[in-house]
mmCIF file of C-alpha atoms in Angstrom:
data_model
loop_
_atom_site.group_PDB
_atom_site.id
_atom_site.type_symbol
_atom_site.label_atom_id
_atom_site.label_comp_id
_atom_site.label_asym_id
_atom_site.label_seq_id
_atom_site.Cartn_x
_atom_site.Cartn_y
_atom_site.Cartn_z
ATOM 1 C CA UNK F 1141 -9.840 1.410 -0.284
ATOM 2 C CA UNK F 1142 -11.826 2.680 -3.371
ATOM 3 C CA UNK F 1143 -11.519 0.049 -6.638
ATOM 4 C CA UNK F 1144 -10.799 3.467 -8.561
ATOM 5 C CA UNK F 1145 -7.562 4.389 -6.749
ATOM 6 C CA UNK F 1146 -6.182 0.961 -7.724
ATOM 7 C CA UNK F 1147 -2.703 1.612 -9.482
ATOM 8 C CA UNK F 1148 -2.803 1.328 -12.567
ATOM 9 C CA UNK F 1149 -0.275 0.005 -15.373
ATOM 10 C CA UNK F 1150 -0.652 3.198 -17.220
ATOM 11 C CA UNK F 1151 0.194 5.359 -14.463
ATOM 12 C CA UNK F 1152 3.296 4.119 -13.848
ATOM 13 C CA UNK F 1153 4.774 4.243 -17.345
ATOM 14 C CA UNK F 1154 3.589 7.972 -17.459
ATOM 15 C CA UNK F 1155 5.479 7.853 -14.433
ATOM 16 C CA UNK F 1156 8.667 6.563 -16.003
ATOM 17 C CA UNK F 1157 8.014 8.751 -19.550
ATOM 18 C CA UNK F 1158 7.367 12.190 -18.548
ATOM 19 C CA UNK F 1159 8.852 14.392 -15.551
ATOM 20 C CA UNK F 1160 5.982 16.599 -15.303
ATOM 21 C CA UNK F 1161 3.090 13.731 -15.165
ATOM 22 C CA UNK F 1162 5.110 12.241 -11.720
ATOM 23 C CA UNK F 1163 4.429 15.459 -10.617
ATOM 24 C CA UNK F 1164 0.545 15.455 -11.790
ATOM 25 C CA UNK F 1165 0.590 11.715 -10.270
ATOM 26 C CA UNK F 1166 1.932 12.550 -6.696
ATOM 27 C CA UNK F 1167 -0.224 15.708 -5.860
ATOM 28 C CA UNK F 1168 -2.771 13.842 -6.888
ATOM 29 C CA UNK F 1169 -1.923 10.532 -5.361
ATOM 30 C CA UNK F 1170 -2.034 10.432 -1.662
ATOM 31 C CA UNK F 1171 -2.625 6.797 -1.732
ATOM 32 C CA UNK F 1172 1.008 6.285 -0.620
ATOM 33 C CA UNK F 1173 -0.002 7.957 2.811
ATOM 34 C CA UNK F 1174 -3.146 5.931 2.922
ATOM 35 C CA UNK F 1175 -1.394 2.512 2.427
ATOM 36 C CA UNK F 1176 0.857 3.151 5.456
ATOM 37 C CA UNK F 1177 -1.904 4.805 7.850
ATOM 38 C CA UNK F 1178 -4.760 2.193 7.328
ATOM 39 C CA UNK F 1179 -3.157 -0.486 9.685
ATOM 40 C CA UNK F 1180 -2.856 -3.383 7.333
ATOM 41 C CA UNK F 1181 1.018 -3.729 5.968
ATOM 42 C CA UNK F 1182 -0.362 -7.012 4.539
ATOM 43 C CA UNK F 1183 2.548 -8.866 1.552
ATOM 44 C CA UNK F 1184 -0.630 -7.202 -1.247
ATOM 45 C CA UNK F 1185 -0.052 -3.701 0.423
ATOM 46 C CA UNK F 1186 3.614 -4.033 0.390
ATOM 47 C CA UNK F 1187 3.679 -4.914 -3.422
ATOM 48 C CA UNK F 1188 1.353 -2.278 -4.023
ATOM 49 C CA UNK F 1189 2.994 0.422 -1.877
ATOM 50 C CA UNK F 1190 6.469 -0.980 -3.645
ATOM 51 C CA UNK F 1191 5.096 -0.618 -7.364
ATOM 52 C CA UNK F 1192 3.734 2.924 -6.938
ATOM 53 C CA UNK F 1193 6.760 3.961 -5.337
ATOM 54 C CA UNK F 1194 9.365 2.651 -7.414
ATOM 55 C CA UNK F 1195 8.876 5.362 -10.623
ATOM 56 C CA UNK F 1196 10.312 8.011 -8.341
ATOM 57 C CA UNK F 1197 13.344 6.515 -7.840
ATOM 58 C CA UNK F 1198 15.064 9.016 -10.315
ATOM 59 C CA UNK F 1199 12.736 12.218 -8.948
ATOM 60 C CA UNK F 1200 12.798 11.683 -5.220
ATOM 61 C CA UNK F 1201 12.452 14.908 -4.052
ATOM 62 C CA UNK F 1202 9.087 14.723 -5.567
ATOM 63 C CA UNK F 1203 7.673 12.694 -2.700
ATOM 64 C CA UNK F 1204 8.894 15.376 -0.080
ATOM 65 C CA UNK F 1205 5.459 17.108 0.917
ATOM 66 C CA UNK F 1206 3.900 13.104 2.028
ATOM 67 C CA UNK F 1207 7.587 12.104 3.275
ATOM 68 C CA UNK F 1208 6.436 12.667 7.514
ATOM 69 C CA UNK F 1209 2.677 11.724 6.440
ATOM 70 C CA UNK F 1210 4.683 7.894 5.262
ATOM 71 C CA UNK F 1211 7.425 7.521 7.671
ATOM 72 C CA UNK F 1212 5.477 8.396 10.793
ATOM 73 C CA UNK F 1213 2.875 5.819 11.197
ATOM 74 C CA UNK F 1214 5.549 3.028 9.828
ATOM 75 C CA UNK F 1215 7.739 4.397 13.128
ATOM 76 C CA UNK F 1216 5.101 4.149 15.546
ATOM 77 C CA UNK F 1217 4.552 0.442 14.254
ATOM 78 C CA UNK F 1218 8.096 -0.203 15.052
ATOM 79 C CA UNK F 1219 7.751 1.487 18.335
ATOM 80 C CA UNK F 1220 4.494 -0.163 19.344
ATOM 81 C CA UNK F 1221 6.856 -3.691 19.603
ATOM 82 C CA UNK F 1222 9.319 -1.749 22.007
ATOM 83 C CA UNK F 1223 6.006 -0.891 24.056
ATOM 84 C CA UNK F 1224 4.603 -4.724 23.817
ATOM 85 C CA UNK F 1225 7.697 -6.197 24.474
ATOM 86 C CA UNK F 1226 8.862 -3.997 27.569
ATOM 87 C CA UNK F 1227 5.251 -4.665 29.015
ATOM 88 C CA UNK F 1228 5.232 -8.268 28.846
ATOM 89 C CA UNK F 1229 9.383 -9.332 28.930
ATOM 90 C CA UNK F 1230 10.864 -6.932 31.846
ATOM 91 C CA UNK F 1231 13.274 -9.341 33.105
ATOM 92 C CA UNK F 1232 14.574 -10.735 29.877
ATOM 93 C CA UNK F 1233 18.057 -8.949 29.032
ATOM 94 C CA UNK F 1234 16.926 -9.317 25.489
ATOM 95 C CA UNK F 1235 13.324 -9.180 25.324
ATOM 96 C CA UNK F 1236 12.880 -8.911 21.668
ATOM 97 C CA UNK F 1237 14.212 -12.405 21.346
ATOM 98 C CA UNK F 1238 10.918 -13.484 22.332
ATOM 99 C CA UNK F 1239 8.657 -12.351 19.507
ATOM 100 C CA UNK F 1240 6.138 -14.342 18.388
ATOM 101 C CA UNK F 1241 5.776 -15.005 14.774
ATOM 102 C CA UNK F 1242 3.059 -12.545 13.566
ATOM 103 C CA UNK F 1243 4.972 -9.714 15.487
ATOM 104 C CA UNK F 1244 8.265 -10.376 13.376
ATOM 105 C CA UNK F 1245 6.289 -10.245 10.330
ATOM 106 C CA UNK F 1246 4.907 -6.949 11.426
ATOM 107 C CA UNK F 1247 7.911 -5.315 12.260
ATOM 108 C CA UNK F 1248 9.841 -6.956 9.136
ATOM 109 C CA UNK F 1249 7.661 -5.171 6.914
ATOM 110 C CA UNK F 1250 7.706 -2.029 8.644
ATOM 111 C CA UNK F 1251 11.677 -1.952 7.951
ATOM 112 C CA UNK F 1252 11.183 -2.999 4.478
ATOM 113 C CA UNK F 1253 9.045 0.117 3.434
ATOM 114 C CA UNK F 1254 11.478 2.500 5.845
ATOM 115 C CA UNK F 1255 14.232 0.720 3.214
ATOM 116 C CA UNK F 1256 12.262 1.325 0.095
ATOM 117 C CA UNK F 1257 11.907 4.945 1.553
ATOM 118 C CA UNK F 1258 15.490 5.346 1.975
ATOM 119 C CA UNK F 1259 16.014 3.838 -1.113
ATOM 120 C CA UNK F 1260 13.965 6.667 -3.257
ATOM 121 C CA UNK F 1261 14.891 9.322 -1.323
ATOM 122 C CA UNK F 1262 18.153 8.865 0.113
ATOM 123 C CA UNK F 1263 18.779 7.733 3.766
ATOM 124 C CA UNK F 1264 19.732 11.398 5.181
ATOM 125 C CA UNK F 1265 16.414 12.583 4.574
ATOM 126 C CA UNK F 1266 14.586 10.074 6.188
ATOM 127 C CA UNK F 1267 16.623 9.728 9.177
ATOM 128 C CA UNK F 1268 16.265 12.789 10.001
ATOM 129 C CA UNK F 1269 12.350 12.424 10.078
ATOM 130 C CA UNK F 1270 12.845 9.308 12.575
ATOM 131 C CA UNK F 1271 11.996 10.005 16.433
ATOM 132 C CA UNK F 1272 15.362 11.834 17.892
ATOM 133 C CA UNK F 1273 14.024 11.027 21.923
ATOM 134 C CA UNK F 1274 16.347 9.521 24.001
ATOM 135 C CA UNK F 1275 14.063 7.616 25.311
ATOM 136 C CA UNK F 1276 14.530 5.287 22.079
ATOM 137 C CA UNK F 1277 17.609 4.590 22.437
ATOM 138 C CA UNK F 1278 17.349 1.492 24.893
ATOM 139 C CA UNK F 1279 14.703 -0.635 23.029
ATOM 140 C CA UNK F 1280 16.316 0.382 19.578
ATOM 141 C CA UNK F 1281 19.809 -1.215 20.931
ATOM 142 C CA UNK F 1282 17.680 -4.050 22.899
ATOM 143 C CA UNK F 1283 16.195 -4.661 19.442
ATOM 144 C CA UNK F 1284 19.475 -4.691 17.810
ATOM 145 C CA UNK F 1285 21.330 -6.747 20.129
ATOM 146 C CA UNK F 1286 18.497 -9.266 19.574
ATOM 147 C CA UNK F 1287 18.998 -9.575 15.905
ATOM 148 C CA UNK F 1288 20.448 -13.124 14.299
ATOM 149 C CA UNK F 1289 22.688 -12.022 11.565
ATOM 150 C CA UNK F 1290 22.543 -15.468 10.040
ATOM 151 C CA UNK F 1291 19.156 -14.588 9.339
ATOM 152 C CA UNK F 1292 19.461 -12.914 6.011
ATOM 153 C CA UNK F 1293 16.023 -12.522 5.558
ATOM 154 C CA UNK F 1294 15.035 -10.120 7.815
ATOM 155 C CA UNK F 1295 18.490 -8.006 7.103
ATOM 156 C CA UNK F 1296 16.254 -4.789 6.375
ATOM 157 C CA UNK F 1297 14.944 -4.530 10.412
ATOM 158 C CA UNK F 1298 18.599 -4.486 11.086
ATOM 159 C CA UNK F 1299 19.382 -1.603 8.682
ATOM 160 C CA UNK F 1300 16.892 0.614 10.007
ATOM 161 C CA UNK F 1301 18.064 -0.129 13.682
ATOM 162 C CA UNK F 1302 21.632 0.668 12.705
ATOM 163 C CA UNK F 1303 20.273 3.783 11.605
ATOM 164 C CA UNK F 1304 18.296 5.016 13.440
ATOM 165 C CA UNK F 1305 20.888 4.125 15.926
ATOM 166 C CA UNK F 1306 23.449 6.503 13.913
ATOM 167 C CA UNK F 1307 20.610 9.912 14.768
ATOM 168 C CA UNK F 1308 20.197 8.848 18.351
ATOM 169 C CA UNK F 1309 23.640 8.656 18.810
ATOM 170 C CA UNK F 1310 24.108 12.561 17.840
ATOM 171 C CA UNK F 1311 21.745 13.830 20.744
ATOM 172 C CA UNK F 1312 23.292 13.987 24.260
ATOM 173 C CA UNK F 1313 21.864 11.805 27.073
ATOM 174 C CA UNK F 1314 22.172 10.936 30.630
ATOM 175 C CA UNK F 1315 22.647 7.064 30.967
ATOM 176 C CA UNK F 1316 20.239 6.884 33.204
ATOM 177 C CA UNK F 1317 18.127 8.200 30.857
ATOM 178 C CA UNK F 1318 18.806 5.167 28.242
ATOM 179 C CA UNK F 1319 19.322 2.279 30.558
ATOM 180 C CA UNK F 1320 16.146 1.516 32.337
ATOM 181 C CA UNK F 1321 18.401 -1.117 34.376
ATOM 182 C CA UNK F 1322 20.117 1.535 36.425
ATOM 183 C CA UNK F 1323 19.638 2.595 39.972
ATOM 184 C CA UNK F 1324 21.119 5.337 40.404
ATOM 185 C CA UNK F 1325 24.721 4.488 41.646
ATOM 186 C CA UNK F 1326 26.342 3.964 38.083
ATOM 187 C CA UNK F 1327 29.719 5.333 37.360
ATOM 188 C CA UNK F 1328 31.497 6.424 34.303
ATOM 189 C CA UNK F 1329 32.551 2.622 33.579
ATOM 190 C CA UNK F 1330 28.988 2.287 32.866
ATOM 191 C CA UNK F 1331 28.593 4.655 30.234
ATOM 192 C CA UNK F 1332 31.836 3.419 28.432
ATOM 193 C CA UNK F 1333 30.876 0.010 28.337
ATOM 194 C CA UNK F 1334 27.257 0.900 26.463
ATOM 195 C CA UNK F 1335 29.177 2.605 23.742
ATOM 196 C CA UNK F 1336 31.894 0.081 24.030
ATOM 197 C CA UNK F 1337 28.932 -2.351 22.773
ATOM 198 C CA UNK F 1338 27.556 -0.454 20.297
ATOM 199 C CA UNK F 1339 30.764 0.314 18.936
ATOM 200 C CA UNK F 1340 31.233 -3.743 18.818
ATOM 201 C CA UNK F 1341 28.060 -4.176 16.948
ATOM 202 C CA UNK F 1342 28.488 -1.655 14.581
ATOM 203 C CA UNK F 1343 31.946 -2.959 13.687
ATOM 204 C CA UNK F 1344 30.085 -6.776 13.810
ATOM 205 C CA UNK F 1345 27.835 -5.694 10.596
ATOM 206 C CA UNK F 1346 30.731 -4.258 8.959
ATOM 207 C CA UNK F 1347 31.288 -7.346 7.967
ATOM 208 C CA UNK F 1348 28.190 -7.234 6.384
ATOM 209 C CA UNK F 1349 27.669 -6.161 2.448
ATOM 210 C CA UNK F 1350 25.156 -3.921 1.277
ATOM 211 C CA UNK F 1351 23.201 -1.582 3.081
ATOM 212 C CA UNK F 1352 23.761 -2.906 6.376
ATOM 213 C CA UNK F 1353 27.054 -2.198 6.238
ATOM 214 C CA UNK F 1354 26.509 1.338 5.144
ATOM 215 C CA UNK F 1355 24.437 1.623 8.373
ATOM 216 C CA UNK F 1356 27.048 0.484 10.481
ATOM 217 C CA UNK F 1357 29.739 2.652 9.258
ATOM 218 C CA UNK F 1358 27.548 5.684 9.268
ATOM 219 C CA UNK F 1359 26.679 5.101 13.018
ATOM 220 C CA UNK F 1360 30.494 3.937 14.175
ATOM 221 C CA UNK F 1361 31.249 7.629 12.611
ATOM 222 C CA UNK F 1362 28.639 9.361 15.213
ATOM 223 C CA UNK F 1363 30.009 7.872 17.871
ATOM 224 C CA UNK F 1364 34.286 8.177 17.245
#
């Protein structure tokens, strides 16, 4: 990326100062878009993408014509796991259990700017610019199921799993459509007892505080 479109200090306090120049600053500024699309989400992209968003945390609706331009490659990061994972861990009940190290990090910090996103502009808006395919559905449950809630550092993946759990649960499916480990000769028991679960993990993080918990209520109130 150019030296020139480094952020500058003075950019973000006419941010802060003056309504009109965060409008000047994010026609302008497309560099939020390029962060997320150039394939490196490394911890100096993350601060950087994290300071230039921040000033808009008062004017979020300015950031609505880049909103699909941001979210969209984050998703597909998050979705290219589910793809890894299904192609190398069939067998495994819970195959996200069995991501390596780099991976995590990957998909930790693709949560973390879906959060910040949320956090500007309000989680109903962004939801609703998250994949709606029922094809999701499995590996976003596998990938919640997986989760270690002791593990309070990572709390944001679980967030954005709970939520985009709460959209997916709006859209009418076949179960055979969601559970890849059906052959054909379910019955209704089956479907219950999917719903049964995520109704038991959504009332799990509950117990949670914060955001998480938000999350959880929001997607126990699709589903009842």
């Amino acid at each position: 990326m150019a030296a020139d479109k480094t952020p500058r200090d003075d950019d973000v306090e006419d941010v802060q100062d003056d309504g009109g120049a965060v409008n000047e600053s994010l026609q302008a500024d497309t560099r939020l878009v390029e962060l997320l699309q150039s394939g490196d989400l490394s911890e100096a992209v993350m601060e950087k993408f994290q300071t230039m968003i921040e000033p808009f945390q008062e004017q979020g609706q300015l950031l609505d014509p880049l909103l699909r331009d941001m979210v969209t490659p984050v998703v597909r990061r998050i979705q290219s796991v589910f793809s890894s994972m299904a192609s190398t861990s069939p067998s495994s009940a819970f195959p996200f259990q069995v991501l390596d190290a780099a991976t995590r990090i990957h998909l930790h910090r693709a949560c973390q700017i879906l959060y910040l996103l949320c956090k500007v502009r309000g989680y109903k808006t962004i939801v609703k610019l998250m994949p709606h395919d029922v094809a999701e559905f499995e590996p976003v449950l596998l990938l919640l199921q997986s989760q270690d809630r002791d593990d309070f550092s990572t709390w944001e993946i679980r967030f954005v799993l709970l939520l985009w759990l709460s959209i997916l649960a709006l859209v009418p499916f076949d179960l055979k459509s969601i559970d890849s480990s059906l052959d054909g000769h379910e019955e209704h028991g089956e479907s219950i007892a999917i719903v049964a679960d995520i109704i038991a993990i959504c009332k799990t993080y509950l117990q949670d505080s914060g955001p998480t918990q938000q999350a959880a209520a929001l997607c126990l109130a699709r589903l009842l």
